[in-house]
Structure formats: structure tokens, C-alpha cells
Short mmCIF file of C-alpha atoms and ligand atoms in Angstrom, two decimals:
data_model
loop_
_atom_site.label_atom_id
_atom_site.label_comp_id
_atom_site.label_asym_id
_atom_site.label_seq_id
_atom_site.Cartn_x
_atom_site.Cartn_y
_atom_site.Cartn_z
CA UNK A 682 0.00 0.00 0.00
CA UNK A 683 1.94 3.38 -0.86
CA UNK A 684 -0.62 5.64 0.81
CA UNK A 685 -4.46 5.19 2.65
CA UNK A 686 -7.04 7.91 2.81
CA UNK A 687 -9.53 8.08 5.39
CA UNK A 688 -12.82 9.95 5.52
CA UNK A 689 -13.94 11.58 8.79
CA UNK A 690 -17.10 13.37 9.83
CA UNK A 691 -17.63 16.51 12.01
CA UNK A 692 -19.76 16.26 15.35
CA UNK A 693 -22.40 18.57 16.64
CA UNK A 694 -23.74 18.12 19.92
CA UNK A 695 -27.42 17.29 20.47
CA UNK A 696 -27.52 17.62 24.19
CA UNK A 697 -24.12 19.37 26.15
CA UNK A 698 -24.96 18.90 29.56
CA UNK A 699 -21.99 20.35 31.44
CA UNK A 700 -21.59 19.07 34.71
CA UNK A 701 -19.07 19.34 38.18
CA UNK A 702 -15.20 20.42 37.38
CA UNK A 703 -13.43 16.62 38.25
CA UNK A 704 -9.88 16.97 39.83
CA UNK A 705 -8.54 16.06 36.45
CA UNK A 706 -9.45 19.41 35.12
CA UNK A 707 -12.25 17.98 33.13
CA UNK A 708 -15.99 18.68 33.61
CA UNK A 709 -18.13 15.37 34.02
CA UNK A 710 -20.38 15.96 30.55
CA UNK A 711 -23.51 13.92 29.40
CA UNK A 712 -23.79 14.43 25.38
CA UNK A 713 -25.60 13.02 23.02
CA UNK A 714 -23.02 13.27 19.70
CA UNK A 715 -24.14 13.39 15.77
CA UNK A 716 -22.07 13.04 13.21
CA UNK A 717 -22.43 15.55 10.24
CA UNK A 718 -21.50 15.13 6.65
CA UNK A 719 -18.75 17.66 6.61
CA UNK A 720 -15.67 15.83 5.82
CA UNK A 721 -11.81 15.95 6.81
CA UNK A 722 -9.97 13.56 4.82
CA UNK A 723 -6.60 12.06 6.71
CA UNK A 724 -3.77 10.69 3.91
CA UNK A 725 -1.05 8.76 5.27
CA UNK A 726 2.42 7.36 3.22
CA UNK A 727 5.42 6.69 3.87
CA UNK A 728 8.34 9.49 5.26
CA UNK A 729 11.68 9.46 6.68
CA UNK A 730 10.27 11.67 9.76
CA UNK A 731 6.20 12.58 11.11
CA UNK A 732 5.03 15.36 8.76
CA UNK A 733 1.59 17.37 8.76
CA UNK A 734 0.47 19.14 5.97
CA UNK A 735 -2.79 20.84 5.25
CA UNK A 736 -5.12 22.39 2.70
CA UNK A 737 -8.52 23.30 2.48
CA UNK A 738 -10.69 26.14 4.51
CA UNK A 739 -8.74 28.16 6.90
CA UNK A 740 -5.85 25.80 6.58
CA UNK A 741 -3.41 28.31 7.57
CA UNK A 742 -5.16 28.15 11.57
CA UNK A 743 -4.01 24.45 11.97
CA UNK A 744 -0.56 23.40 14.02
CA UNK A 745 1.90 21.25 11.98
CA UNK A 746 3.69 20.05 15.20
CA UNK A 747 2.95 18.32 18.12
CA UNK A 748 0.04 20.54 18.80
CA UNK A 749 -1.66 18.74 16.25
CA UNK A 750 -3.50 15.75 17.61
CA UNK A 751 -2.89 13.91 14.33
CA UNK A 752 0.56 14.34 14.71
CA UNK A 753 -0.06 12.98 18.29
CA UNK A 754 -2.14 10.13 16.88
CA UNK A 755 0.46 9.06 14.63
CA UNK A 756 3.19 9.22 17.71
CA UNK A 757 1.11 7.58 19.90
CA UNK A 758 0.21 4.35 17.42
CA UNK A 759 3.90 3.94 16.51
CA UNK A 760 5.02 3.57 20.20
CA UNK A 761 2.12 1.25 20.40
CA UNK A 762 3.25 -1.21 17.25
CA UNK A 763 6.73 -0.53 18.16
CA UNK A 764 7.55 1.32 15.21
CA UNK A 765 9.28 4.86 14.12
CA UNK A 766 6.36 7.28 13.78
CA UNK A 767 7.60 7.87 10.32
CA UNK A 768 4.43 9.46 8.36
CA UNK A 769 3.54 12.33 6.13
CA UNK A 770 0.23 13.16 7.46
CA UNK A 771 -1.86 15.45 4.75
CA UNK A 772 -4.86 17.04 5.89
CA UNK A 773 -7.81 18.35 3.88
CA UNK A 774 -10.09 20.34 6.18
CA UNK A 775 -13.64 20.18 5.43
CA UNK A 776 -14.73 20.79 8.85
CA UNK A 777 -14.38 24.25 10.28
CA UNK A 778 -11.07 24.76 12.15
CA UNK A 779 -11.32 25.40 15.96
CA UNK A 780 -15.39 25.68 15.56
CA UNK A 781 -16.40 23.83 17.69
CA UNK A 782 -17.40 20.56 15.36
CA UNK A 783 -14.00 18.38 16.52
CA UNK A 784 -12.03 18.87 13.65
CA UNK A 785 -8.84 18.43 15.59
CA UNK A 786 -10.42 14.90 17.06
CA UNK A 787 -11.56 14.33 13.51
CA UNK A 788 -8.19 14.28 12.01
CA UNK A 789 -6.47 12.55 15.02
CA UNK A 790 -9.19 9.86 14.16
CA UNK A 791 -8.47 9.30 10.59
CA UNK A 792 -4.83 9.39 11.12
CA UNK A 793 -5.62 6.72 13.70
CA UNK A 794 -6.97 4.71 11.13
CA UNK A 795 -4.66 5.38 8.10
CA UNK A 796 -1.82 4.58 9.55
CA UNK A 797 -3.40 1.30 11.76
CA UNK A 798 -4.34 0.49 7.58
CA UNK A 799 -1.29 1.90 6.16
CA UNK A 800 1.04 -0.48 9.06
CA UNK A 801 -1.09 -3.35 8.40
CA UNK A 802 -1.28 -2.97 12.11
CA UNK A 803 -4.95 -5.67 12.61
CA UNK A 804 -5.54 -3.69 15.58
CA UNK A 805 -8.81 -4.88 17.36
CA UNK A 806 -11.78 -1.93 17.18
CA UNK A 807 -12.01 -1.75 21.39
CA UNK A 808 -8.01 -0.77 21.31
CA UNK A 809 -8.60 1.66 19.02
CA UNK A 810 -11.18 3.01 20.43
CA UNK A 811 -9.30 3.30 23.76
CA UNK A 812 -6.28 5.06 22.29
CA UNK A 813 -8.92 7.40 20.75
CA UNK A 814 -9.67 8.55 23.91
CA UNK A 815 -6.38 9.23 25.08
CA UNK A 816 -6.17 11.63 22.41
CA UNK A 817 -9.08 13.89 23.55
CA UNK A 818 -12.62 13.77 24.63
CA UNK A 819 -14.13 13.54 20.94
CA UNK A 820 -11.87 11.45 19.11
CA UNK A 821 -13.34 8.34 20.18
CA UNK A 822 -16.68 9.54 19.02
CA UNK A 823 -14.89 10.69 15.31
CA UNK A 824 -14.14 7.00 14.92
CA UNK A 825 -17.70 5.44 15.74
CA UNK A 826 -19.92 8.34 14.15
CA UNK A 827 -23.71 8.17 13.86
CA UNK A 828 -25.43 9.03 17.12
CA UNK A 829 -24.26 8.47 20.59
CA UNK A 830 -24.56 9.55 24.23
CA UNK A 831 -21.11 10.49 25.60
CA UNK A 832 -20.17 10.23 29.26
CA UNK A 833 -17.53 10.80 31.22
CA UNK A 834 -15.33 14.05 29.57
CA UNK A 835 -17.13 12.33 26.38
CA UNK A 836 -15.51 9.53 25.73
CA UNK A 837 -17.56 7.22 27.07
CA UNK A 838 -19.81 5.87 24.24
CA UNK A 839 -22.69 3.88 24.04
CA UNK A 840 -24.39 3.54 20.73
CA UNK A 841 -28.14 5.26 20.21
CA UNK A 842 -30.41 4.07 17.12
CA UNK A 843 -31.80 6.74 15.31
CA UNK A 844 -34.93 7.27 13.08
CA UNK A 845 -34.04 9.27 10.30
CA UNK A 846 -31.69 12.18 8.79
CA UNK A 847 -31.69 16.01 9.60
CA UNK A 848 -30.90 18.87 7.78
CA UNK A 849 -28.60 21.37 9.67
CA UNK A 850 -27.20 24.79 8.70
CA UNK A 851 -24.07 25.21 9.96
CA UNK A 852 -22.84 29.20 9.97
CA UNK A 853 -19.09 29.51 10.42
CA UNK A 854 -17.70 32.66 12.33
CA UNK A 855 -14.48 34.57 11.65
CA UNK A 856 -12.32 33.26 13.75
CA UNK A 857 -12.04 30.72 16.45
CA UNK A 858 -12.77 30.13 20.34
CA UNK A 859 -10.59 28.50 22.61
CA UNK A 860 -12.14 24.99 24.11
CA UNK A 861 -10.56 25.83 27.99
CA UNK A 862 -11.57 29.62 28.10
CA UNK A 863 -15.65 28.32 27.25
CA UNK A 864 -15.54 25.96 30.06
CA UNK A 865 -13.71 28.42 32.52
CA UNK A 866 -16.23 31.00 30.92
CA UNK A 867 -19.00 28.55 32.19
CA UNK A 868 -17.66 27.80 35.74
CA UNK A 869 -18.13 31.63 36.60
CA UNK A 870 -21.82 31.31 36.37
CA UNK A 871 -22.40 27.37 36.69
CA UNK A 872 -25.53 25.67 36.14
CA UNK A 873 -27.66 23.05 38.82
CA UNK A 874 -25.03 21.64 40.99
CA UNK A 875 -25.26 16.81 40.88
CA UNK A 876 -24.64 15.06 37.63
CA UNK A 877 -26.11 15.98 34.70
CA UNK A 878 -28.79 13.54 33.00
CA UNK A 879 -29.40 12.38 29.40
CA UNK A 880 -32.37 14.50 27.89
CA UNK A 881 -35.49 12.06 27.16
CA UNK A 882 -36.91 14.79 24.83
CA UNK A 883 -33.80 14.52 22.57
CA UNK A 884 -33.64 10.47 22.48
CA UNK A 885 -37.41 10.47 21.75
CA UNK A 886 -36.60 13.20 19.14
CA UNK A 887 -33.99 11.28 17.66
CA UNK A 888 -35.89 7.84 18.01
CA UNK A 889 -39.02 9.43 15.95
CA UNK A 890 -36.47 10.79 13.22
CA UNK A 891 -38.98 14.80 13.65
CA UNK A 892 -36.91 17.86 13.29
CA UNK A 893 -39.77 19.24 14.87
CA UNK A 894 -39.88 17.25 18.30
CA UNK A 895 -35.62 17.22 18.35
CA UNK A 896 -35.83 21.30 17.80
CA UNK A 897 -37.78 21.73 20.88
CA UNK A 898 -35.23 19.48 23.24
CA UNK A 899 -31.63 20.44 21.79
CA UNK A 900 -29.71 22.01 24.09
CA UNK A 901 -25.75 23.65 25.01
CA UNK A 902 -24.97 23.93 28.18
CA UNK A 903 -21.91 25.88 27.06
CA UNK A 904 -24.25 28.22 24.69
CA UNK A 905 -24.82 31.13 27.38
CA UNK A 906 -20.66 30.88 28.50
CA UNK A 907 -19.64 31.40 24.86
CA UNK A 908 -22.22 34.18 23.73
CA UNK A 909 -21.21 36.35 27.06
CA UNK A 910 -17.32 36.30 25.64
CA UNK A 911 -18.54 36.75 21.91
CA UNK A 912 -21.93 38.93 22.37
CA UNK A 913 -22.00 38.92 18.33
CA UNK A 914 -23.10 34.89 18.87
CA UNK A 915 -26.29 35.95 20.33
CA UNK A 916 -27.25 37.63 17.31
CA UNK A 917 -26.22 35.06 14.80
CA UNK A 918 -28.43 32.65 16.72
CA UNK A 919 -31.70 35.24 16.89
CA UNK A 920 -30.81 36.13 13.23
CA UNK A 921 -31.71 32.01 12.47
CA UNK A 922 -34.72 32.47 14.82
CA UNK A 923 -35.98 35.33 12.66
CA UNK A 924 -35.33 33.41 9.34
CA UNK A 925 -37.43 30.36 10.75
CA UNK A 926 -35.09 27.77 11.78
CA UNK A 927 -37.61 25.59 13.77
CA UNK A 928 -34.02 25.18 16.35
CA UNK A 929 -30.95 28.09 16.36
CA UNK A 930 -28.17 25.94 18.86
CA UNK A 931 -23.95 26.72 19.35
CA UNK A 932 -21.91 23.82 18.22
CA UNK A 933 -19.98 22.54 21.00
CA UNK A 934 -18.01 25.37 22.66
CA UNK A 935 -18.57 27.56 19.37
CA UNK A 936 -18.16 29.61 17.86
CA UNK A 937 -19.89 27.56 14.78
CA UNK A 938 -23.64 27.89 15.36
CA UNK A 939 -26.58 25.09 14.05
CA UNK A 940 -30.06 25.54 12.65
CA UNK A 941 -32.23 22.86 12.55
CA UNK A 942 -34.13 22.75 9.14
CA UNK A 943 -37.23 21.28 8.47
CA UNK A 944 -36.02 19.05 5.16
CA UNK A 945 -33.32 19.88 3.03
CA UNK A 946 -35.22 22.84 0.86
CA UNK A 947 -36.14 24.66 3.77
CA UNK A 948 -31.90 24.39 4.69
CA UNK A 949 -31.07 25.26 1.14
CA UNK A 950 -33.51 28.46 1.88
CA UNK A 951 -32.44 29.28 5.38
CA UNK A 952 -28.57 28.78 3.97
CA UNK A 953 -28.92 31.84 1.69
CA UNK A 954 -30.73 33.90 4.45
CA UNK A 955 -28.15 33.31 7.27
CA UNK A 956 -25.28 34.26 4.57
CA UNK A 957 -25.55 37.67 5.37
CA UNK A 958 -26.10 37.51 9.12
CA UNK A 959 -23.71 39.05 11.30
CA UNK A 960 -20.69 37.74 12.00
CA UNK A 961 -21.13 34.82 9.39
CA UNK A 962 -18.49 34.20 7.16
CA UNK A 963 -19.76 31.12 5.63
CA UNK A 964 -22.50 28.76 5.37
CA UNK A 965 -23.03 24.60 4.47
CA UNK A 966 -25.98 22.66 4.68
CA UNK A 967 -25.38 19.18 5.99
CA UNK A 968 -27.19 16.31 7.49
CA UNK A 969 -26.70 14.06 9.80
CA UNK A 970 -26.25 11.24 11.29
CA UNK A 971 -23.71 9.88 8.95
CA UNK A 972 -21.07 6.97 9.92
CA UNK A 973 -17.80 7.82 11.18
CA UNK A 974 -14.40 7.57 10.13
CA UNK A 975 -13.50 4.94 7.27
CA UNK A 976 -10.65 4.15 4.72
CA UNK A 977 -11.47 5.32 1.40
CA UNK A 978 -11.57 2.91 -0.86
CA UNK A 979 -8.26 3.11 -3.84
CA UNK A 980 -7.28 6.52 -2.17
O1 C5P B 1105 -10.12 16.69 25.47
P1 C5P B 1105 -9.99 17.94 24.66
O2 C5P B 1105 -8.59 18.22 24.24
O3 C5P B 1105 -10.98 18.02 23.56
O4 C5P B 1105 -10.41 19.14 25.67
C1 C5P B 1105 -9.99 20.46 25.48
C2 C5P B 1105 -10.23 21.27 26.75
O5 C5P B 1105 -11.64 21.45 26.95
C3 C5P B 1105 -9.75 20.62 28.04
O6 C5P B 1105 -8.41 20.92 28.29
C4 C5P B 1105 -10.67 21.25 29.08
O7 C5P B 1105 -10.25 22.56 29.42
C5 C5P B 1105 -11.97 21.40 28.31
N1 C5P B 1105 -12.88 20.25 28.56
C6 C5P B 1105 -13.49 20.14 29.80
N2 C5P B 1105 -14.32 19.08 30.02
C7 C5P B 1105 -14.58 18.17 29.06
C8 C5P B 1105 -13.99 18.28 27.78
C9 C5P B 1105 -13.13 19.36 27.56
O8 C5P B 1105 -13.29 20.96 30.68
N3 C5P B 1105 -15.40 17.17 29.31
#
């Protein structure tokens, strides 16, 4: 094999119930994790040394070193197999960088898998799942895709059937916000003290496959945290209200935001409105679920 390519979705965040600060400097979350068709793609071949290079949106925002948890993937799989981490890495974002949607988990997922494929490494799924989520608290979540309720900092998965697809605008911002200052953000003005629970609104939402029954249960814990550092958040999400997305929600810890469309014409519609809203510098449509990370076949 001279190279593998790997496809990998972004996530959104159905439910982010934020919950106590643990002594590990991680909050205790309950999530419940979609996968959207925006698409990294992870290329691994052969090099004398680890290498990361990137194209695509906003390319020029990503970390070629260690900072990059692909790079870190790739480290971390070699000392597992016993190898030299020697791999060019070559990113092409698709997902919006430091939005919000794990593309940093996204890419340290695929590279997990290229190079497991590319070393002909026959790694079982549960230990790559666990080295997943030594990487970070999505990256385990990047690998399974489709829906599922995350415990733990998020890595703890367990598998939830869904009953159909949703269309979601996704409005990018200029710019980025940083993970640790949302959460920080949040612990100045916490929410109800105990462990947070999964929402039965959004499973039943989710279970019935109506955009209309999911828009009135989504929620973001971290949505109020991340408006009060960028007010100009709080009027991208009323300025989706106002073009009649039936749900206007922040991705993650932002600063992407999500509106829930009804079917895909009504996106295509409320895509073209939200364009021009402030602090928008670009707009998809996606849907979701969609499965996670996989080798592309003959790239
Ligand atoms: O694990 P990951 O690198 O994605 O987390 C980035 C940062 O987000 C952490 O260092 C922490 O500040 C914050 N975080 C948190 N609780 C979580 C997940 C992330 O406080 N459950």
C-alpha cells in the first residue's frame, strides 16, 4: 500500500450537559453526539520523519507540530506497534477549524486509522477506540460516528439508534474560540449543581427521526458561556430564529452555530438567508447522522 485515505465526519452536539469540574481538570459531561456530513480527509504514506500538511478552509489556523493531535495520533500508534512514527500526514479540512465541530479529534481519528491500515497494524476496534480517547474527549466519538450519548469528559460511548436524517445549517464565524476559556467562561456562572442527566426529549426526538420534536429538546450547556465572551453569537443565533429555523443551537463550545431545518429545501432556503447575518463568514448545509471515520476505498 503506498498511501491510505480516510474519511472523517464533524460532530455537533445534540444535548451538552456540562456538569461538576473533576480533579482532572475535566468537567463530568452527558452528550448526546451526531455526526455531520462535513468531511476531513486524513492521507497517510510513507516518510523518513512525522510530517503534517494541510489544505482546504482556513488551513493556515491548523498546528503542523505536536500541537496537532494527528501528529499525536500518529506518535502515539507507533510507540504502540513498536515502530518509528515515520508518516507524512496530509490534511484536507472540510470541517471548520477550531469551531467547535472536533475537527482536531476528527483528524487525530483518521490518522488513527490510516496509519493502523497503512502499518497493516490488525488492531482490534475496542483498542482503538481506547487510544482514541487518550487523544481527547471527541476522538473516540470521530471514529464510531452516527449518534451516541457520551459520558464521562465524552468519551464514554454507548451507541443510540436513530430514526431518520436532519438537515442542519451550519454558519461559520471569523475566527475561532478557545475549548478551555468556554468551560472556565462557564464555571463563573455554573448551572444546577449533581450530575447531569441524558435528555429524554432529545432520544425520543432522535428515536421518531422529527426535526420538529428534536428542535424543541436540543440544548448547550456551554451556549450562554460562549455568547457572554462573543456577544455577536447571540445575534447570529436570533438572526436564524428570525429566518425560521424551527431550532438556532452553538456547536460545541462555538463559535460555529446550528439551525435545525425542516427538510433539506427549507436548509437550502435558510442557507442563503443566514449568509448575510452578522458575523457569518460562511454557510453549508449538511445532514446528519452519517457513519464515522473509514478508509477510502483506492485513495
Ligand atoms: O479533550 P480535549 O482536548 O478536547 O479538551 C480540550 C479542553 O476542553 C480541556 O483541556 C478542558 O479545558 C476542556 N474540557 C473540559 N471538560 C470536558 C472536555 C473538555 O473541561 N469534558
Amino acid at each position: 500500500m503506498s498511501r491510505v485515505t480516510v474519511r472523517v465526519p464533524a460532530k455537533i452536539n445534540l444535548q451538552l450537559a456540562v456538569g461538576p469540574l473533576r480533579d482532572d481538570g475535566y468537567h463530568e459531561l452527558v452528550t448526546v453526539f451526531c455526526a455531520l456530513s462535513l468531511w476531513d480527509e486524513v492521507t497517510v504514506e510513507g516518510s523518513s520523519r512525522t510530517l503534517i500538511t494541510v489544505d482546504g478552509e482556513n488551513a493556515a489556523a491548523v498546528p503542523l507540530g505536536p500541537d496537532n493531535l494527528a501528529w499525536r495520533a500518529v506518535e502515539l500508534l507507533a510507540a504502540e506497534a513498536g515502530r518509528e512514527p515515520a508518516l507524512a500526514v496530509h490534511l484536507h479540512k472540510g470541517i471548520p477549524v477550531a469551531g467547535g465541530m472536533a475537527g482536531g479529534s476528527a483528524d487525530a481519528a483518521g490518522a488513527l486509522l490510516a496509519a493502523a491500515t497503512y502499518w497493516e497494524l490488525g488492531l482490534p476496534r475496542e483498542r482503538l477506540l481506547q487510544l482514541a480517547a487518550g487523544l481527547g474527549s471527541d476522538v473516540a466519538f470521530s471514529l464510531v460516528g452516527g449518534v451516541a450519548l457520551g459520558r464521562g469528559r465524552g468519551e464514554r460511548l454507548t451507541t443510540i439508534e436513530t430514526g431518520g436524517t436532519c438537515t442542519w445549517v451550519v454558519a461559520v464565524a471569523a475566527g475561532g474560540l478557545s475549548t478551555p476559556a468556554v468551560y472556565a467562561e462557564h464555571d463563573r456562572q455554573p448551572g444546577p449543581a449533581g450530575p447531569p442527566e441524558p435528555s429524554a426529549a432529545v432520544l425520543g426526538g432522535l428515536a421518531g427521526g422529527d426535526p420538529y420534536a428534536l428542535a424543541a429538546a436540543v440544548s448547550n450547556d456551554l451556549q450562554a458561556a460562549a455568547c457572554r465572551l462573543r456577544p455577536e453569537l447571540a445575534r447570529t443565533l436570533a438572526a436564524g430564529r428570525d429566518a425560521g429555523a424551527l431550532a438556532a443551537l452553538l456547536s460545541g463550545s462555538g463559535p460555529t452555530c446550528l439551525f435545525l431545518a425542516a427538510d433539506a429545501m427549507h436548509g437550502a432556503r435558510l442557507a442563503s438567508m443566514l449568509s448575510a447575518a452578522p458575523g457569518v463568514r460562511r454557510v453549508h448545509v449538511a445532514h446528519g447522522p452519517v457513519p464515522g471515520a473509514a478508509v477510502v476505498p483506492g485513495g
